[in-house]
Coordinates of C-alpha atoms and ligand atoms in Angstrom, one line a residue:
X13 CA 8.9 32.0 22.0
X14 CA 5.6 32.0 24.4
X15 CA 4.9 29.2 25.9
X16 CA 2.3 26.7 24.4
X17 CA -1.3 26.8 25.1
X18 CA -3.0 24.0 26.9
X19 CA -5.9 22.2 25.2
X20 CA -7.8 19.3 27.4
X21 CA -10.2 17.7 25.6
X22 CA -12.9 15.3 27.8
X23 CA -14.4 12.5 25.4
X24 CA -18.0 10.7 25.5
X25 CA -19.4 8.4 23.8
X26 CA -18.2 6.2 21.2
X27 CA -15.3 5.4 19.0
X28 CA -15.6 7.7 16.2
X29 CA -16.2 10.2 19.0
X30 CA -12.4 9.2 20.4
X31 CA -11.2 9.3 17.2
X32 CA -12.5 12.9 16.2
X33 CA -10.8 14.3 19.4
X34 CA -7.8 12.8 17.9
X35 CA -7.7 14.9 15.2
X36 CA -9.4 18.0 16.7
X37 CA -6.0 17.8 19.1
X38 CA -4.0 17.5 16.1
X39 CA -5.8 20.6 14.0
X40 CA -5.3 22.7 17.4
X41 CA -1.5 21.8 17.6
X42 CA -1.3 24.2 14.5
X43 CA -2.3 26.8 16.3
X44 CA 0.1 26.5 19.5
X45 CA -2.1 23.6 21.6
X46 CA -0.5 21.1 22.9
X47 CA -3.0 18.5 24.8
X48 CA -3.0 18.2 29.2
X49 CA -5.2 16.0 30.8
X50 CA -5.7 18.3 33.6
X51 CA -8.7 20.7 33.1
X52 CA -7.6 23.1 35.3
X53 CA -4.4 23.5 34.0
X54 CA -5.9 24.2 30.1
X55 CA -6.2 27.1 28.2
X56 CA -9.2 25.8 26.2
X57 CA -11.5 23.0 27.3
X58 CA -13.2 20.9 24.5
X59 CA -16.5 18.5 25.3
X60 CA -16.9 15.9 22.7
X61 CA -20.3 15.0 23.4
X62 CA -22.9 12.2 22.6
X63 CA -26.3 12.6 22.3
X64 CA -27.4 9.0 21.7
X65 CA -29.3 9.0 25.2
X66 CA -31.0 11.7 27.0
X67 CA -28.3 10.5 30.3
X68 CA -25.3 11.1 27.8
X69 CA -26.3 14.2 26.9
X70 CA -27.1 15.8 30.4
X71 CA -24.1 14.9 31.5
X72 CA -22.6 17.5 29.3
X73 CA -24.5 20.2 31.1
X74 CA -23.4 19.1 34.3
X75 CA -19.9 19.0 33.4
X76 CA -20.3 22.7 32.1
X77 CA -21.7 24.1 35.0
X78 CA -18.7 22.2 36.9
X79 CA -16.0 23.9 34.9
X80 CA -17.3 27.2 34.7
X81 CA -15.8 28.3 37.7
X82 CA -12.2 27.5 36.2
X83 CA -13.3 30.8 34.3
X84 CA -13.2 33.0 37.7
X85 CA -10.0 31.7 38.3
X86 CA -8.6 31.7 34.8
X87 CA -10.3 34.5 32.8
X88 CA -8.8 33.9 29.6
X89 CA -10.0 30.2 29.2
X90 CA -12.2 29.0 26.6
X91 CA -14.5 26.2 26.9
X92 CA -16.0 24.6 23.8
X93 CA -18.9 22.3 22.8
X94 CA -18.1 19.6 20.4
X95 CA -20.0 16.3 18.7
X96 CA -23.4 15.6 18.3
X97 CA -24.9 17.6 21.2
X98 CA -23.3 20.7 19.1
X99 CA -24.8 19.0 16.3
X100 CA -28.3 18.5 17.8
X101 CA -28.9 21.9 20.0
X102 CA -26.2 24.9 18.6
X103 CA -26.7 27.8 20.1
X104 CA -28.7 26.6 22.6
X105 CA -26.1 25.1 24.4
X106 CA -25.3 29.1 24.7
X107 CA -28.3 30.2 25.7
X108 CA -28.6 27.4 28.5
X109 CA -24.3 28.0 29.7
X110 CA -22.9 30.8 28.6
X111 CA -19.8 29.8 30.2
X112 CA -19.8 28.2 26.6
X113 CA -17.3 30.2 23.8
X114 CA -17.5 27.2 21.1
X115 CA -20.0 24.8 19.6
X116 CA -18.7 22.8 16.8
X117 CA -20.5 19.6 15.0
X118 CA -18.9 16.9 14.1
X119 CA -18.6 17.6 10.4
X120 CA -16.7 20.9 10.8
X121 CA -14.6 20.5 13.4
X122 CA -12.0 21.0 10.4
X123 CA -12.2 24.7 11.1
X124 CA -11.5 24.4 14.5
X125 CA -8.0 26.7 13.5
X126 CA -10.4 29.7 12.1
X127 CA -12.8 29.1 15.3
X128 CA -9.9 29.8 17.8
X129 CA -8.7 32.8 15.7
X130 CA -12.4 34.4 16.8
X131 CA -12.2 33.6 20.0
X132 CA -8.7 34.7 20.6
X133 CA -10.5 38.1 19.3
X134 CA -12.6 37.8 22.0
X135 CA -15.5 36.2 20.1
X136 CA -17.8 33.3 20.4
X137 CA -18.1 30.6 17.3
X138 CA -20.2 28.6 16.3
X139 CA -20.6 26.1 13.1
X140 CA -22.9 23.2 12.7
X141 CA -23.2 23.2 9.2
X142 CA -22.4 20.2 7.2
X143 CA -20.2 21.6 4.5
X144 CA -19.6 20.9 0.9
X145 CA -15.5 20.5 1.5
X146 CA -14.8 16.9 3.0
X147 CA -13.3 17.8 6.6
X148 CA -10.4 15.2 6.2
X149 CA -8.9 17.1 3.0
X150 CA -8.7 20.2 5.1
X151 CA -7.4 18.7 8.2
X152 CA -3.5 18.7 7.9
X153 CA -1.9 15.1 7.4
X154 CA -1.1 13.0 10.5
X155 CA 1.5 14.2 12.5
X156 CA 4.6 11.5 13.1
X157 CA 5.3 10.8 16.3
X158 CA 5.0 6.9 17.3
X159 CA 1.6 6.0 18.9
X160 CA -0.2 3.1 20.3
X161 CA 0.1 -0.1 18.3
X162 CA -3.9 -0.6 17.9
X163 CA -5.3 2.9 16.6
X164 CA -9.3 3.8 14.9
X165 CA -9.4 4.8 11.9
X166 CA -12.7 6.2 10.5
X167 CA -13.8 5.6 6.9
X168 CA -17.3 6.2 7.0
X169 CA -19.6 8.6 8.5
X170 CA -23.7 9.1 9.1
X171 CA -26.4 6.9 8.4
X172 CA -29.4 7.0 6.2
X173 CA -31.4 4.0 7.9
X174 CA -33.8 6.1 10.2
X175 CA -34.1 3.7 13.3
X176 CA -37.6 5.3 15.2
X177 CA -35.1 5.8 18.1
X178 CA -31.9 6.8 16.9
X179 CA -30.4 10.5 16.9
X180 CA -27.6 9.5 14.7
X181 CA -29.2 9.9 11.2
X182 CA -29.8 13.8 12.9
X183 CA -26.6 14.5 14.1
X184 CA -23.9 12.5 12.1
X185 CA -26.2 13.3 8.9
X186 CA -26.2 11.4 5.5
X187 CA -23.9 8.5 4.8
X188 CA -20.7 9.5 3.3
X189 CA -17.8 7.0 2.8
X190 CA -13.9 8.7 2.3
X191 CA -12.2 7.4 -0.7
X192 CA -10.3 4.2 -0.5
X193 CA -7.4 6.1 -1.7
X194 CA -7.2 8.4 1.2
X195 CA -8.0 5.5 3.5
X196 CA -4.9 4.0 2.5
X197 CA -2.9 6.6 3.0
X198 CA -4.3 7.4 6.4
X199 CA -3.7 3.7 7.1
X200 CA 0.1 3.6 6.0
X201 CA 1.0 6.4 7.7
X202 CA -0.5 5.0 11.2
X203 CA 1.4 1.9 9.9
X204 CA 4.6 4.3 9.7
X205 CA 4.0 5.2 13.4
X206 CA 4.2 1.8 14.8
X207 CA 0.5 1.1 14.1
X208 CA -0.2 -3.0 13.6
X209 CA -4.0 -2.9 14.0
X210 CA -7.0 -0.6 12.7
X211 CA -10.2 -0.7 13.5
X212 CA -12.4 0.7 10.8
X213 CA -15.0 3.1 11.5
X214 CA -18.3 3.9 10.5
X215 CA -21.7 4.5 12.0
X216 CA -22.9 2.0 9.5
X217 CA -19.1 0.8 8.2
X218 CA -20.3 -2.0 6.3
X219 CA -22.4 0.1 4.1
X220 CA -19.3 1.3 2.9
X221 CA -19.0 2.6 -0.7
X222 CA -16.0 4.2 -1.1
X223 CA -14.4 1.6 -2.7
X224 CA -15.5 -0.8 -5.7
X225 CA -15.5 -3.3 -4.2
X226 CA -17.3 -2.1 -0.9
X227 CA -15.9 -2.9 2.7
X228 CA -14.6 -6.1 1.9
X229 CA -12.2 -4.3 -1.0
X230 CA -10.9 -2.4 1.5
X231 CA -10.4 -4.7 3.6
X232 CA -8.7 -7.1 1.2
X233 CA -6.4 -3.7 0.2
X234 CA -5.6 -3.0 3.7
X235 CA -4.3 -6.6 4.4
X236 CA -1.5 -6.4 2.2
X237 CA 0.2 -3.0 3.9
X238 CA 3.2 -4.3 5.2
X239 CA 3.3 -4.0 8.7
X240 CA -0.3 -3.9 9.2
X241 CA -1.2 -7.3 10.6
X242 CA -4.6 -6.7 12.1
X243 CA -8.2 -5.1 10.9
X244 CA -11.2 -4.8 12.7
X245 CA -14.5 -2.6 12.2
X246 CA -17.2 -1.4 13.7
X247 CA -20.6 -1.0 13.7
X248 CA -22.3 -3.0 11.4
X249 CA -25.5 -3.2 10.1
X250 CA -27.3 -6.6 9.6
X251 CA -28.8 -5.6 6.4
X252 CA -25.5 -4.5 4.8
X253 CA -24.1 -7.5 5.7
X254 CA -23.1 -8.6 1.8
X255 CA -21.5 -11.9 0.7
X256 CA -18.2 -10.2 0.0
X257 CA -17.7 -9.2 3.5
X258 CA -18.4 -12.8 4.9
X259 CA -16.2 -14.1 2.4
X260 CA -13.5 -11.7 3.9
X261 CA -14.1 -12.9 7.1
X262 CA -13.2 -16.9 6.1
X263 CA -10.3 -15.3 3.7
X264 CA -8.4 -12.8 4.8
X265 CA -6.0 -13.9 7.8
X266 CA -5.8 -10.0 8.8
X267 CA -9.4 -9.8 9.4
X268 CA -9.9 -10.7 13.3
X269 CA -12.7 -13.0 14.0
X270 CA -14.8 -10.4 16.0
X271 CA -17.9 -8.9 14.7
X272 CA -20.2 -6.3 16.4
X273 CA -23.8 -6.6 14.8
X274 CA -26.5 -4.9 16.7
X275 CA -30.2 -6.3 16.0
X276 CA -31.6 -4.4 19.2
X277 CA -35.0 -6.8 20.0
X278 CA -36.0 -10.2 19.2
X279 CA -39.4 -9.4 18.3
X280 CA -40.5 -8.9 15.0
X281 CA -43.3 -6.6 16.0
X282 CA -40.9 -4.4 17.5
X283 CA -38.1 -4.7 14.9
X284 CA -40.8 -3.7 12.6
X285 CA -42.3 -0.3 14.8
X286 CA -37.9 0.1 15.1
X287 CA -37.9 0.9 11.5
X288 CA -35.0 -2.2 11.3
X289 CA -35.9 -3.4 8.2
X290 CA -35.4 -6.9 9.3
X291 CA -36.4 -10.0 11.4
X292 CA -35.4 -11.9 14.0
X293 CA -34.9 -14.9 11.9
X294 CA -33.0 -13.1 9.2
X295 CA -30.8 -12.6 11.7
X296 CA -30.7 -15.5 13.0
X297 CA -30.0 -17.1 9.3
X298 CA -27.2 -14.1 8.9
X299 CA -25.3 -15.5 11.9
X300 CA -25.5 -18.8 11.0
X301 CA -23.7 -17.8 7.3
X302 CA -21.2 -15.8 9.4
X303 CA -20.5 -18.7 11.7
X304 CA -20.0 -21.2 8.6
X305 CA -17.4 -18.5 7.2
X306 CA -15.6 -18.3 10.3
X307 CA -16.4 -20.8 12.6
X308 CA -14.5 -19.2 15.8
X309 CA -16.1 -15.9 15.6
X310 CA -17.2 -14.1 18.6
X311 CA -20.3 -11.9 18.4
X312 CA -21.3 -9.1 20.0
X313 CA -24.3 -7.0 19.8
X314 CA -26.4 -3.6 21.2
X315 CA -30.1 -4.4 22.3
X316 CA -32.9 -1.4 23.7
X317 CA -35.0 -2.7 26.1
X318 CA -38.5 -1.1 27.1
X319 CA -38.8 0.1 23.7
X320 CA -42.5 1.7 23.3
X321 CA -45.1 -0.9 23.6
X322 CA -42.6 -3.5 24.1
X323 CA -44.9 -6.2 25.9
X324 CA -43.5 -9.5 27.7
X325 CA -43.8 -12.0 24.6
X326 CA -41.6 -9.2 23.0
X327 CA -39.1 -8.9 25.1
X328 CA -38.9 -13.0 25.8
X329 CA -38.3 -13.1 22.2
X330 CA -35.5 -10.5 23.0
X331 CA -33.9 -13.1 25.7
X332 CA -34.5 -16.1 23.3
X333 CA -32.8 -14.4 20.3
X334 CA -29.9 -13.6 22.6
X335 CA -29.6 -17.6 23.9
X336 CA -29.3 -18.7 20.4
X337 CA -27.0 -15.9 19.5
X338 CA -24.8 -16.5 22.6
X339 CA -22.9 -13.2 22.2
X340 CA -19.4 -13.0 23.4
X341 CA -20.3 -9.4 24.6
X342 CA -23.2 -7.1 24.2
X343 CA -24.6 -3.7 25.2
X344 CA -27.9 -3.7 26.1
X345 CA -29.2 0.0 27.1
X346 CA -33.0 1.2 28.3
X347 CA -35.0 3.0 26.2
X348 CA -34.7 6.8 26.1
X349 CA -36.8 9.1 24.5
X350 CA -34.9 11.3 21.7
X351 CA -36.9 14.7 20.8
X352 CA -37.3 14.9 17.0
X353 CA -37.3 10.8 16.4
X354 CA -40.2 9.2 15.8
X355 CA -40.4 6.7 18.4
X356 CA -40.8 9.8 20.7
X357 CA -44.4 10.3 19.9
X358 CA -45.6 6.9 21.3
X359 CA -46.2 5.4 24.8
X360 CA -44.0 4.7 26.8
X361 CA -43.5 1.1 29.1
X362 CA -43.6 1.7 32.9
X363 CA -40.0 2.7 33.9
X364 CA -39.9 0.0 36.5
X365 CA -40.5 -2.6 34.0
X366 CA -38.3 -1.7 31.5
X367 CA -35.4 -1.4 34.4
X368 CA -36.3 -5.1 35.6
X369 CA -36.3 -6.2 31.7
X370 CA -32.8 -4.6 31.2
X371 CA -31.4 -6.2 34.4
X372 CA -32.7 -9.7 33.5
X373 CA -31.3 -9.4 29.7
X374 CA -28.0 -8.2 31.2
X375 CA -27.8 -11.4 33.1
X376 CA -28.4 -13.2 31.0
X377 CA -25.9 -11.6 28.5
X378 CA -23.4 -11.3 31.6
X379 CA -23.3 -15.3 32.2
X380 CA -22.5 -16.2 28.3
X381 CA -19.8 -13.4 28.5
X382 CA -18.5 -15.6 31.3
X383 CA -19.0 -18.7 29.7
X384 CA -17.4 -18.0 27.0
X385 CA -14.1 -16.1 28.5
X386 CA -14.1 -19.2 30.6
X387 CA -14.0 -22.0 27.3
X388 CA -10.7 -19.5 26.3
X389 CA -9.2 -21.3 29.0
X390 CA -6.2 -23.5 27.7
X391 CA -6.3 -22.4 24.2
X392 CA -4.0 -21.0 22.0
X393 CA -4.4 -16.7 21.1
X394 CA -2.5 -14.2 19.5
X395 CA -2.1 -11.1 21.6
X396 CA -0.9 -7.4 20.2
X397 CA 0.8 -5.9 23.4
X398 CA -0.6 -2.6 24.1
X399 CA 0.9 -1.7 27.5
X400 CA 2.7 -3.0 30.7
X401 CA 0.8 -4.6 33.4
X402 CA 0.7 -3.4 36.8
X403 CA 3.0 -6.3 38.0
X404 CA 6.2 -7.0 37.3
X405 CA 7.0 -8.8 34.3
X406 CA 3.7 -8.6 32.9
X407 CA 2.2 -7.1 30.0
X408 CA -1.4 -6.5 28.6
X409 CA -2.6 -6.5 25.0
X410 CA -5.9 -7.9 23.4
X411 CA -6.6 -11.6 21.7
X412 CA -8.1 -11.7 18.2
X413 CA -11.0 -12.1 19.9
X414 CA -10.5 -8.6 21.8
X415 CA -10.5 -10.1 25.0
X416 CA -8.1 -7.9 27.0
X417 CA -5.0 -10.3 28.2
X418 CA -2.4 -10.9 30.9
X419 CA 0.9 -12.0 30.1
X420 CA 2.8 -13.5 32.8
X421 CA 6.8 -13.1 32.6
X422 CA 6.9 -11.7 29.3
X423 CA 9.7 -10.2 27.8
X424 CA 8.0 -9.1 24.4
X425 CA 7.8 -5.1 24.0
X426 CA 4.5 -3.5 23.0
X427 CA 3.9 -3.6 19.7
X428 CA 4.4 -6.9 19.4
X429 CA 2.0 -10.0 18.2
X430 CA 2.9 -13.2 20.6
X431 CA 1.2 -16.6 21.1
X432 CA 0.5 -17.1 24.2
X433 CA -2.1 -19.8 26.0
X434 CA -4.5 -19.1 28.1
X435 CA -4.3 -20.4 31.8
X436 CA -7.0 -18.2 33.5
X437 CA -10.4 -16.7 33.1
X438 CA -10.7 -13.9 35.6
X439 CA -14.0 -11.0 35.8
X440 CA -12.6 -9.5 33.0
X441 CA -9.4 -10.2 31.6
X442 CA -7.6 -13.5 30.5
X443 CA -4.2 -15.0 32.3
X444 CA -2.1 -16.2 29.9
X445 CA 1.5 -17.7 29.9
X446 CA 3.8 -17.4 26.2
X447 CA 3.9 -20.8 24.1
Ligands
LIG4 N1 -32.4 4.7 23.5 C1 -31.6 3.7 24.0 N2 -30.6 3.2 23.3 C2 -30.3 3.7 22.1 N3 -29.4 3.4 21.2 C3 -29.5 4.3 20.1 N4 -30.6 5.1 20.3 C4 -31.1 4.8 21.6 C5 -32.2 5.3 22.3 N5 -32.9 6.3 21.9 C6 -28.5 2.3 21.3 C7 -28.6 1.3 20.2 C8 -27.4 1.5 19.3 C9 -26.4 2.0 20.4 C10 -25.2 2.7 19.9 O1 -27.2 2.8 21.2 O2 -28.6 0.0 20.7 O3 -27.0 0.4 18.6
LIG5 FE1 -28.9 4.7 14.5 FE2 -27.5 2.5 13.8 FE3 -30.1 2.7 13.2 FE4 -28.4 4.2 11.9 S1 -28.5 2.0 11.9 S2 -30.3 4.9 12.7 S3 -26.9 4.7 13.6 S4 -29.2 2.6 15.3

């Protein structure tokens, strides 16, 4: 028997990115792959790119012209394009490095097996459609081996809300949720693996439809799989924020009191030239019905600063939104123009404002983070062990609350769900002994 090919596959960009190069490494083990995490030991390379930002997707061109070299070297290698800069530019990726053999979207990455027969023939491939045939049907079950005890699973894909600024709509395409059915099965057999927390995923997650009783029917299905003691998901919408789901969120003990719910700006001017289809004080009034629900809950959220036309009085109602929020984390990222969106038409603010904006809002954020890990101190957590520390006797998992934790002197194994209390707030990590 020859020996197997080598894929390395680099990720950017967010979860369900992470969790598509999952299974892309799974479809290529079919055909003889088995995943390094050395580039220039591979056979085939695979990018699995973001195009939310103009930085994130640059960087993909920079990274191509640094591995195409490893073709002198290694003639036979193949180096492929996937995610939503395949999505968003083809062939032009081609044109522009044609080092480049493969470009494949994130809705057919399914045929991945066909693509690398072409290729072995000495072809390039390319497929960006999005197909009739739902991926995950074709995409062989799970394989069995035991994995990390925290794993994604994604149940919901593209987004039909049309931010002004936001590629995704473009390049993920139309909502689509996968059967609850399917999602159960997927879940049990992560379960059967050693799995004891998903976290649900979903451009727009909570818009979920693929069960009656939305989201929050999963959700309530999902807690009572044995073994599975933890569920999380991500991102949310504020609009599809429905009663069910905060009703979930004070009744279902599996359902971990974190919630990431992006508003972006404070200002109503520019929530409204955003396309968000909300207000600041909704939001505000949402919050406050999450917080009666679930009184502990730690919130985090994604804010664009320098937004066209964003004055001062905007973005001060930006920083005030965020003081009353008080988010446990939050992502706060400069505007970038995105070709083909419709916030690229308008004028933009002066570069060096929108850089001092983002650096006082990340203060700002940056101190509650602190504050916040800091009132942790002394309290009671759960924590799922994920790994060993890098001292002896310690291991690291993550709370309820997902802040990432230090156990001192444990003997638990990963895997497992301990109390612990917390003694410690350091940069960015808790200390904790076990109770
Ligand atoms: N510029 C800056 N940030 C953006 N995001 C989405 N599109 C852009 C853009 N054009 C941010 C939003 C979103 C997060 C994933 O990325 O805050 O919630
Ligand atoms: Fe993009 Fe999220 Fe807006 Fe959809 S809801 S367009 S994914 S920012």
């Amino acid at each position: 028997m020859s020996a197997p090919k080598k894929l390395f596959i680099k990720t950017y960009g967010c979860q369900m990115n992470v969790y598509d190069s999952e299974r892309m490494a799974e479809a290529m083990g079919g055909q003889g792959y088995v995943e390094t995490d050395r580039a220039d030991d591979a056979d085939m390379i695979l990018l699995n790119t973001c195009h939310i930002r103009e930085k994130a997707a640059e960087k993909v061109y920079s990274e191509l012209g640094r591995l195409k070299p490893l073709k002198a070297l290694k003639p036979d290698l193949k180096i492929g394009v996937a995610g939503c800069v395949a999505q968003a530019e083809g062939a032009e990726i081609m044109r522009r490095q044609p080092a480049v053999d493969l470009v494949v979207g994130p809705q057919s990455y399914h045929r991945l097996p066909q693509m690398e027969e072409r290729l072995s023939r000495g072809e390039t491939a390319l497929d960006t459609d999005f197909p009739e045939e739902d991926k995950f049907d074709h995409l062989k079950s799970r394989p069995k081996a035991r994995r990390a005890p925290a794993a994604f699973l994604t149940v919901q894909e593209g987004c039909d809300k049309f931010c002004a600024f936001c590629v995704v709509p473009y390049t993920r395409g139309a909502e689509v949720s996968r059967p609850a059915p399917r999602v159960m099965q997927e879940a049990r057999e992560l379960v059967e693996r050693g799995v004891r927390e998903v976290t649900l995923l979903g451009q727009n997650v909570n818009a979920y439809h693929g069960h009656e009783g939305g989201l929050a029917g999963l959700i309530r299905d999902l807690a009572g799989v044995d073994g599975l003691e933890r569920i999380r998901y991500t991102t949310s919408h504020p609009n599809d924020m429905d009663d069910a789901l905060i009703a979930a969120h004070a009744e279902v003990p599996e359902l971990m009191p974190y919630l990431h719910l992006p508003v972006q700006s404070g200002s109503d001017r520019i929530l409204k030239r955003m396309n968000r289809s909300h207000t600041a004080e909704s939001y505000l009034r949402l919050i406050e019905r999450i917080r009666a629900a679930r009184p502990d809950i730690i919130l985090s959220g994604d804010f664009i600063v320098g937004f066209p036309e964003e004055t001062d009085a905007d973005f001060e109602a930006t920083m005030e939104l965020v003081r009353q929020v008080r988010y446990g984390y939050a992502y706060s990222f400069k505007y970038s123009t995105r070709p083909g969106t419709p916030a690229a038409e308008r004028p933009l603010v002066d570069a060096d404002v929108a850089d001092d904006r983002l650096q006082r809002l990340q203060a700002l954020i940056t101190g509650h983070q602190h504050d916040i890990q800091r009132e942790m101190v002394g309290r009671e957590v759960s924590v799922l062990i994920e790994r060993k520390g890098r001292e002896a006797g310690q291991m690291v998992g993550k709370s309820e609350y997902l802040h990432s934790v230090h156990i001192l002197d444990c003997a638990a194994q990963i895997g497992d769900i301990v109390r612990v209390r917390v003694i410690e707030a350091k940069t960015n990590s808790l200390a904790s002994v076990l109770v």
